[in-house]
Amino acid sequence: MIRGFLFDLDGVIVDTAKYHYVAWQRMASALDIHFGHEENEQLKGISRVESLERILTWGALTLSEEEKQHWMTQKNAWYLDCIAQMGAEEILPGVAEFLENARDQGFKISLGSASKNAVPILERIGLLSAFDAIVDGTVVSASKPNPEVFLEGARRLGLPPEACLVFEDAAAGVEAALAGGMACVGLGDPLVLGAAHRVIQSFSEIPDPQLLVDSL
Ligand code: B16
Ligand code: MG
């Protein structure tokens, strides 16, 4: 029986992929590497360091550890500029209502995000208090599709993995949820997220959490 929800952040609660794109694009263009929307799609759910490694591989560029550190700091500074103006209006459709209903129905709720910026983002959009636990990139080191981020979320909610349902927008995240032995609902393209138990376009489609759980 599902008693807990584990929410990815970027692409599930807010669309920060567009801001990651701006920041990585700026870096790639400074390094003379092609970086388009197709490449950005492949970085969804992937940690900052692994994202950098992938971009360097695409550009066949080798950097020293110091240079890599420099570009990660620079990329994050550009990203922080982008998210500085975020507010509650950026919460994706139906999310706030779904979270409220989930709490009312007694579900436990954790974040399971690869981002190291998750807490400031949740503060800015006013949703930090909606979570019983926060597991983010400052807590875990293994990148999705490793299930660590969701296993730690389940542990912090005091639930076994099979009692948890993960919400994910990235193929790597769906893979992580399944590898952790959890149910998974994908948010977005069924062609990308087909391995999930169910794919929806938005939480507005199904505002009643118990109904969604019963449909799996
Ligand atoms: P940061 P999620 C992930 O968040 C993003 O999808 C991914 O594109 C990003 O590189 C990663 O967080 C790290 O983010 O640079 O802020 O630490 O989808 O797992 O919530
Ligand atoms: Mg995501």
mmCIF file of C-alpha atoms and ligand atoms in Angstrom:
data_model
loop_
_atom_site.group_PDB
_atom_site.id
_atom_site.type_symbol
_atom_site.label_atom_id
_atom_site.label_comp_id
_atom_site.label_asym_id
_atom_site.label_seq_id
_atom_site.Cartn_x
_atom_site.Cartn_y
_atom_site.Cartn_z
ATOM 1 C CA MET A 1 0.000 0.000 0.000
ATOM 2 C CA ILE A 2 1.395 3.401 -1.008
ATOM 3 C CA ARG A 3 1.753 5.691 2.005
ATOM 4 C CA GLY A 4 4.463 8.114 0.888
ATOM 5 C CA PHE A 5 5.270 10.332 -2.064
ATOM 6 C CA LEU A 6 8.761 11.233 -3.284
ATOM 7 C CA PHE A 7 8.817 14.301 -5.522
ATOM 8 C CA ASP A 8 11.543 15.224 -7.946
ATOM 9 C CA LEU A 9 11.900 19.018 -8.112
ATOM 10 C CA ASP A 10 13.032 20.246 -11.526
ATOM 11 C CA GLY A 11 10.348 19.433 -14.098
ATOM 12 C CA VAL A 12 7.845 18.137 -11.532
ATOM 13 C CA ILE A 13 7.287 21.018 -9.102
ATOM 14 C CA VAL A 14 8.862 23.840 -11.128
ATOM 15 C CA ASP A 15 10.324 24.080 -14.622
ATOM 16 C CA THR A 16 13.901 25.018 -13.835
ATOM 17 C CA ALA A 17 15.264 23.039 -16.834
ATOM 18 C CA LYS A 18 14.917 26.258 -18.865
ATOM 19 C CA TYR A 19 17.218 28.071 -16.413
ATOM 20 C CA HIS A 20 19.751 25.209 -16.355
ATOM 21 C CA TYR A 21 19.680 25.469 -20.153
ATOM 22 C CA VAL A 22 20.499 29.195 -20.139
ATOM 23 C CA ALA A 23 23.420 28.673 -17.743
ATOM 24 C CA TRP A 24 24.910 25.578 -19.466
ATOM 25 C CA GLN A 25 24.418 27.231 -22.859
ATOM 26 C CA ARG A 26 26.425 30.245 -21.706
ATOM 27 C CA MET A 27 29.259 28.005 -20.532
ATOM 28 C CA ALA A 28 29.213 25.828 -23.649
ATOM 29 C CA SER A 29 29.318 28.837 -25.909
ATOM 30 C CA ALA A 30 32.320 30.248 -23.959
ATOM 31 C CA LEU A 31 34.045 26.883 -24.507
ATOM 32 C CA ASP A 32 32.934 26.735 -28.146
ATOM 33 C CA ILE A 33 30.861 23.574 -27.637
ATOM 34 C CA HIS A 34 27.489 23.074 -29.339
ATOM 35 C CA PHE A 35 24.702 22.824 -26.752
ATOM 36 C CA GLY A 36 21.061 22.773 -27.829
ATOM 37 C CA HIS A 37 17.705 21.706 -26.388
ATOM 38 C CA GLU A 38 18.312 18.092 -27.332
ATOM 39 C CA GLU A 39 21.507 18.026 -25.241
ATOM 40 C CA ASN A 40 19.741 19.818 -22.358
ATOM 41 C CA GLU A 41 17.054 17.115 -22.338
ATOM 42 C CA GLN A 42 19.754 14.527 -21.642
ATOM 43 C CA LEU A 43 20.906 16.416 -18.540
ATOM 44 C CA LYS A 44 17.525 16.269 -16.779
ATOM 45 C CA GLY A 45 17.912 14.664 -13.365
ATOM 46 C CA ILE A 46 21.695 14.382 -13.814
ATOM 47 C CA SER A 47 23.961 15.989 -11.188
ATOM 48 C CA ARG A 48 25.936 19.167 -11.845
ATOM 49 C CA VAL A 49 29.323 17.449 -12.066
ATOM 50 C CA GLU A 50 28.016 14.697 -14.340
ATOM 51 C CA SER A 51 26.285 17.268 -16.545
ATOM 52 C CA LEU A 52 29.602 19.093 -16.981
ATOM 53 C CA GLU A 53 31.400 15.840 -17.815
ATOM 54 C CA ARG A 54 28.808 15.034 -20.488
ATOM 55 C CA ILE A 55 29.066 18.471 -22.110
ATOM 56 C CA LEU A 56 32.870 18.204 -22.181
ATOM 57 C CA THR A 57 32.619 14.751 -23.757
ATOM 58 C CA TRP A 58 30.210 16.071 -26.437
ATOM 59 C CA GLY A 59 32.728 18.842 -27.180
ATOM 60 C CA ALA A 60 35.698 16.421 -27.020
ATOM 61 C CA LEU A 61 37.307 18.813 -24.546
ATOM 62 C CA THR A 62 39.572 17.854 -21.637
ATOM 63 C CA LEU A 63 39.838 20.230 -18.673
ATOM 64 C CA SER A 64 41.888 20.085 -15.467
ATOM 65 C CA GLU A 65 40.088 19.531 -12.145
ATOM 66 C CA GLU A 66 40.634 23.204 -11.342
ATOM 67 C CA GLU A 67 39.093 24.340 -14.616
ATOM 68 C CA LYS A 68 36.114 22.036 -14.094
ATOM 69 C CA GLN A 69 35.587 23.497 -10.630
ATOM 70 C CA HIS A 70 35.767 26.992 -12.078
ATOM 71 C CA TRP A 71 33.100 26.277 -14.718
ATOM 72 C CA MET A 72 30.751 24.556 -12.244
ATOM 73 C CA THR A 73 30.958 27.572 -9.936
ATOM 74 C CA GLN A 74 30.428 29.927 -12.875
ATOM 75 C CA LYS A 75 27.512 27.896 -14.266
ATOM 76 C CA ASN A 76 25.846 27.838 -10.855
ATOM 77 C CA ALA A 77 26.288 31.622 -10.468
ATOM 78 C CA TRP A 78 24.529 32.131 -13.832
ATOM 79 C CA TYR A 79 21.822 29.666 -12.762
ATOM 80 C CA LEU A 80 21.323 31.491 -9.447
ATOM 81 C CA ASP A 81 20.900 34.758 -11.381
ATOM 82 C CA CYS A 82 18.135 33.086 -13.375
ATOM 83 C CA ILE A 83 16.250 31.705 -10.370
ATOM 84 C CA ALA A 84 16.622 34.842 -8.226
ATOM 85 C CA GLN A 85 13.262 36.175 -9.447
ATOM 86 C CA MET A 86 11.306 32.930 -9.060
ATOM 87 C CA GLY A 87 8.040 33.056 -7.115
ATOM 88 C CA ALA A 88 4.929 30.970 -6.430
ATOM 89 C CA GLU A 89 3.663 31.746 -9.962
ATOM 90 C CA GLU A 90 6.288 29.300 -11.273
ATOM 91 C CA ILE A 91 4.810 26.297 -9.447
ATOM 92 C CA LEU A 92 3.640 23.906 -12.169
ATOM 93 C CA PRO A 93 -0.155 23.468 -12.651
ATOM 94 C CA GLY A 94 -1.972 21.465 -9.980
ATOM 95 C CA VAL A 95 1.120 20.843 -7.809
ATOM 96 C CA ALA A 96 0.118 22.990 -4.811
ATOM 97 C CA GLU A 97 -3.392 21.505 -4.689
ATOM 98 C CA PHE A 98 -2.073 17.942 -5.070
ATOM 99 C CA LEU A 99 0.413 18.466 -2.199
ATOM 100 C CA GLU A 100 -2.304 19.883 0.021
ATOM 101 C CA ASN A 101 -4.681 17.021 -0.762
ATOM 102 C CA ALA A 102 -1.894 14.486 -0.168
ATOM 103 C CA ARG A 103 -1.268 15.931 3.296
ATOM 104 C CA ASP A 104 -5.004 15.923 4.093
ATOM 105 C CA GLN A 105 -5.224 12.275 3.017
ATOM 106 C CA GLY A 106 -2.337 11.341 5.356
ATOM 107 C CA PHE A 107 0.418 10.678 2.807
ATOM 108 C CA LYS A 108 4.006 11.393 3.895
ATOM 109 C CA ILE A 109 5.903 13.644 1.497
ATOM 110 C CA SER A 110 9.608 13.910 0.689
ATOM 111 C CA LEU A 111 11.663 15.691 -1.934
ATOM 112 C CA GLY A 112 14.049 13.536 -3.989
ATOM 113 C CA SER A 113 16.082 15.904 -6.142
ATOM 114 C CA ALA A 114 19.625 15.916 -7.528
ATOM 115 C CA SER A 115 19.783 19.698 -7.149
ATOM 116 C CA LYS A 116 21.975 21.452 -4.600
ATOM 117 C CA ASN A 117 19.696 24.488 -4.964
ATOM 118 C CA ALA A 118 16.497 22.697 -3.939
ATOM 119 C CA VAL A 119 15.945 24.360 -0.543
ATOM 120 C CA PRO A 120 16.324 27.985 -1.752
ATOM 121 C CA ILE A 121 13.988 27.192 -4.675
ATOM 122 C CA LEU A 122 11.329 25.658 -2.390
ATOM 123 C CA GLU A 123 11.649 28.659 -0.053
ATOM 124 C CA ARG A 124 11.210 31.086 -2.923
ATOM 125 C CA ILE A 125 8.077 29.391 -4.224
ATOM 126 C CA GLY A 126 6.680 28.965 -0.682
ATOM 127 C CA LEU A 127 6.512 25.151 -0.640
ATOM 128 C CA LEU A 128 9.271 24.196 1.810
ATOM 129 C CA SER A 129 6.787 23.494 4.627
ATOM 130 C CA ALA A 130 4.815 21.083 2.387
ATOM 131 C CA PHE A 131 7.584 18.464 2.824
ATOM 132 C CA ASP A 132 8.176 16.103 5.747
ATOM 133 C CA ALA A 133 11.708 15.397 4.476
ATOM 134 C CA ILE A 134 14.105 16.966 1.992
ATOM 135 C CA VAL A 135 16.634 14.782 0.176
ATOM 136 C CA ASP A 136 18.656 16.722 -2.386
ATOM 137 C CA GLY A 137 22.088 17.005 -3.986
ATOM 138 C CA THR A 138 23.597 18.235 -0.725
ATOM 139 C CA VAL A 139 22.572 14.976 0.971
ATOM 140 C CA VAL A 140 23.340 12.276 -1.597
ATOM 141 C CA SER A 141 26.267 11.903 -3.957
ATOM 142 C CA ALA A 142 25.158 9.212 -6.423
ATOM 143 C CA SER A 143 23.434 10.616 -9.504
ATOM 144 C CA LYS A 144 20.116 9.234 -10.830
ATOM 145 C CA PRO A 145 19.594 6.527 -12.218
ATOM 146 C CA ASN A 146 21.199 5.387 -8.947
ATOM 147 C CA PRO A 147 18.233 4.994 -6.542
ATOM 148 C CA GLU A 148 20.082 6.487 -3.525
ATOM 149 C CA VAL A 149 18.128 9.778 -3.497
ATOM 150 C CA PHE A 150 14.761 7.971 -3.341
ATOM 151 C CA LEU A 151 15.901 5.222 -0.942
ATOM 152 C CA GLU A 152 17.079 7.935 1.449
ATOM 153 C CA GLY A 153 13.734 9.733 1.027
ATOM 154 C CA ALA A 154 11.826 6.555 1.914
ATOM 155 C CA ARG A 155 14.119 5.995 4.899
ATOM 156 C CA ARG A 156 13.523 9.517 6.184
ATOM 157 C CA LEU A 157 9.764 9.055 5.865
ATOM 158 C CA GLY A 158 10.074 5.820 7.854
ATOM 159 C CA LEU A 159 8.600 3.793 4.976
ATOM 160 C CA PRO A 160 9.805 0.756 2.987
ATOM 161 C CA PRO A 161 10.487 1.512 -0.728
ATOM 162 C CA GLU A 162 7.432 -0.459 -1.864
ATOM 163 C CA ALA A 163 5.185 1.904 0.143
ATOM 164 C CA CYS A 164 6.479 4.900 -1.851
ATOM 165 C CA LEU A 165 5.450 6.465 -5.136
ATOM 166 C CA VAL A 166 7.955 8.621 -7.038
ATOM 167 C CA PHE A 167 7.012 11.524 -9.336
ATOM 168 C CA GLU A 168 9.619 12.110 -12.057
ATOM 169 C CA ASP A 169 10.046 14.007 -15.332
ATOM 170 C CA ALA A 170 13.362 12.440 -16.396
ATOM 171 C CA ALA A 171 14.116 9.001 -17.816
ATOM 172 C CA ALA A 172 17.079 8.695 -15.406
ATOM 173 C CA GLY A 173 14.709 9.446 -12.495
ATOM 174 C CA VAL A 174 12.141 6.842 -13.557
ATOM 175 C CA GLU A 175 14.961 4.315 -13.811
ATOM 176 C CA ALA A 176 16.151 5.289 -10.312
ATOM 177 C CA ALA A 177 12.662 4.835 -8.829
ATOM 178 C CA LEU A 178 12.218 1.398 -10.403
ATOM 179 C CA ALA A 179 15.727 0.340 -9.363
ATOM 180 C CA GLY A 180 14.793 1.325 -5.789
ATOM 181 C CA GLY A 181 11.703 -0.905 -5.884
ATOM 182 C CA MET A 182 9.214 1.978 -5.911
ATOM 183 C CA ALA A 183 6.166 2.801 -7.981
ATOM 184 C CA CYS A 184 6.647 5.700 -10.388
ATOM 185 C CA VAL A 185 4.451 8.248 -12.129
ATOM 186 C CA GLY A 186 6.099 10.116 -15.000
ATOM 187 C CA LEU A 187 5.303 13.759 -15.726
ATOM 188 C CA GLY A 188 5.665 14.520 -19.424
ATOM 189 C CA ASP A 189 6.347 12.608 -22.626
ATOM 190 C CA PRO A 190 5.201 8.927 -22.602
ATOM 191 C CA LEU A 191 7.855 8.172 -25.227
ATOM 192 C CA VAL A 192 10.600 9.274 -22.788
ATOM 193 C CA LEU A 193 8.959 8.032 -19.574
ATOM 194 C CA GLY A 194 7.325 4.842 -20.842
ATOM 195 C CA ALA A 195 8.942 2.683 -18.148
ATOM 196 C CA ALA A 196 6.880 4.450 -15.432
ATOM 197 C CA HIS A 197 3.710 2.782 -14.089
ATOM 198 C CA ARG A 198 1.682 5.711 -15.393
ATOM 199 C CA VAL A 199 2.479 8.906 -17.293
ATOM 200 C CA ILE A 200 0.478 12.110 -16.820
ATOM 201 C CA GLN A 201 0.930 15.540 -18.368
ATOM 202 C CA SER A 202 0.242 17.529 -15.220
ATOM 203 C CA PHE A 203 -1.117 17.199 -11.688
ATOM 204 C CA SER A 204 -4.228 19.150 -12.784
ATOM 205 C CA GLU A 205 -5.241 15.968 -14.611
ATOM 206 C CA ILE A 206 -5.708 14.146 -11.320
ATOM 207 C CA PRO A 207 -5.837 16.387 -8.231
ATOM 208 C CA ASP A 208 -6.912 13.526 -5.912
ATOM 209 C CA PRO A 209 -3.774 11.625 -4.737
ATOM 210 C CA GLN A 210 -5.704 8.568 -3.496
ATOM 211 C CA LEU A 211 -7.452 8.249 -6.869
ATOM 212 C CA LEU A 212 -4.094 8.348 -8.616
ATOM 213 C CA VAL A 213 -2.663 5.679 -6.294
ATOM 214 C CA ASP A 214 -5.748 3.476 -6.861
ATOM 215 C CA SER A 215 -5.271 3.779 -10.632
ATOM 216 C CA LEU A 216 -1.785 2.225 -10.589
HETATM 217 P P1 B16 B 1 22.109 21.847 -9.331
HETATM 218 P P2 B16 B 1 16.027 17.206 -10.248
HETATM 219 C C1 B16 B 1 18.311 18.126 -11.270
HETATM 220 O O1 B16 B 1 17.184 18.302 -10.498
HETATM 221 C C2 B16 B 1 18.139 18.735 -12.657
HETATM 222 O O2 B16 B 1 17.133 18.047 -13.383
HETATM 223 C C3 B16 B 1 19.433 18.652 -13.414
HETATM 224 O O3 B16 B 1 19.299 19.217 -14.697
HETATM 225 C C4 B16 B 1 20.525 19.389 -12.602
HETATM 226 O O4 B16 B 1 21.790 19.313 -13.256
HETATM 227 C C5 B16 B 1 20.628 18.767 -11.212
HETATM 228 O O5 B16 B 1 19.367 18.838 -10.586
HETATM 229 C C6 B16 B 1 21.650 19.460 -10.338
HETATM 230 O O6 B16 B 1 21.213 20.747 -10.074
HETATM 231 O O7 B16 B 1 23.143 22.339 -10.300
HETATM 232 O O8 B16 B 1 21.094 22.899 -8.954
HETATM 233 O O9 B16 B 1 22.718 21.201 -8.125
HETATM 234 O O10 B16 B 1 15.347 17.029 -11.578
HETATM 235 O O11 B16 B 1 16.694 15.951 -9.713
HETATM 236 O O12 B16 B 1 15.162 17.897 -9.225
HETATM 237 MG MG MG B 2 13.572 16.464 -12.799
#
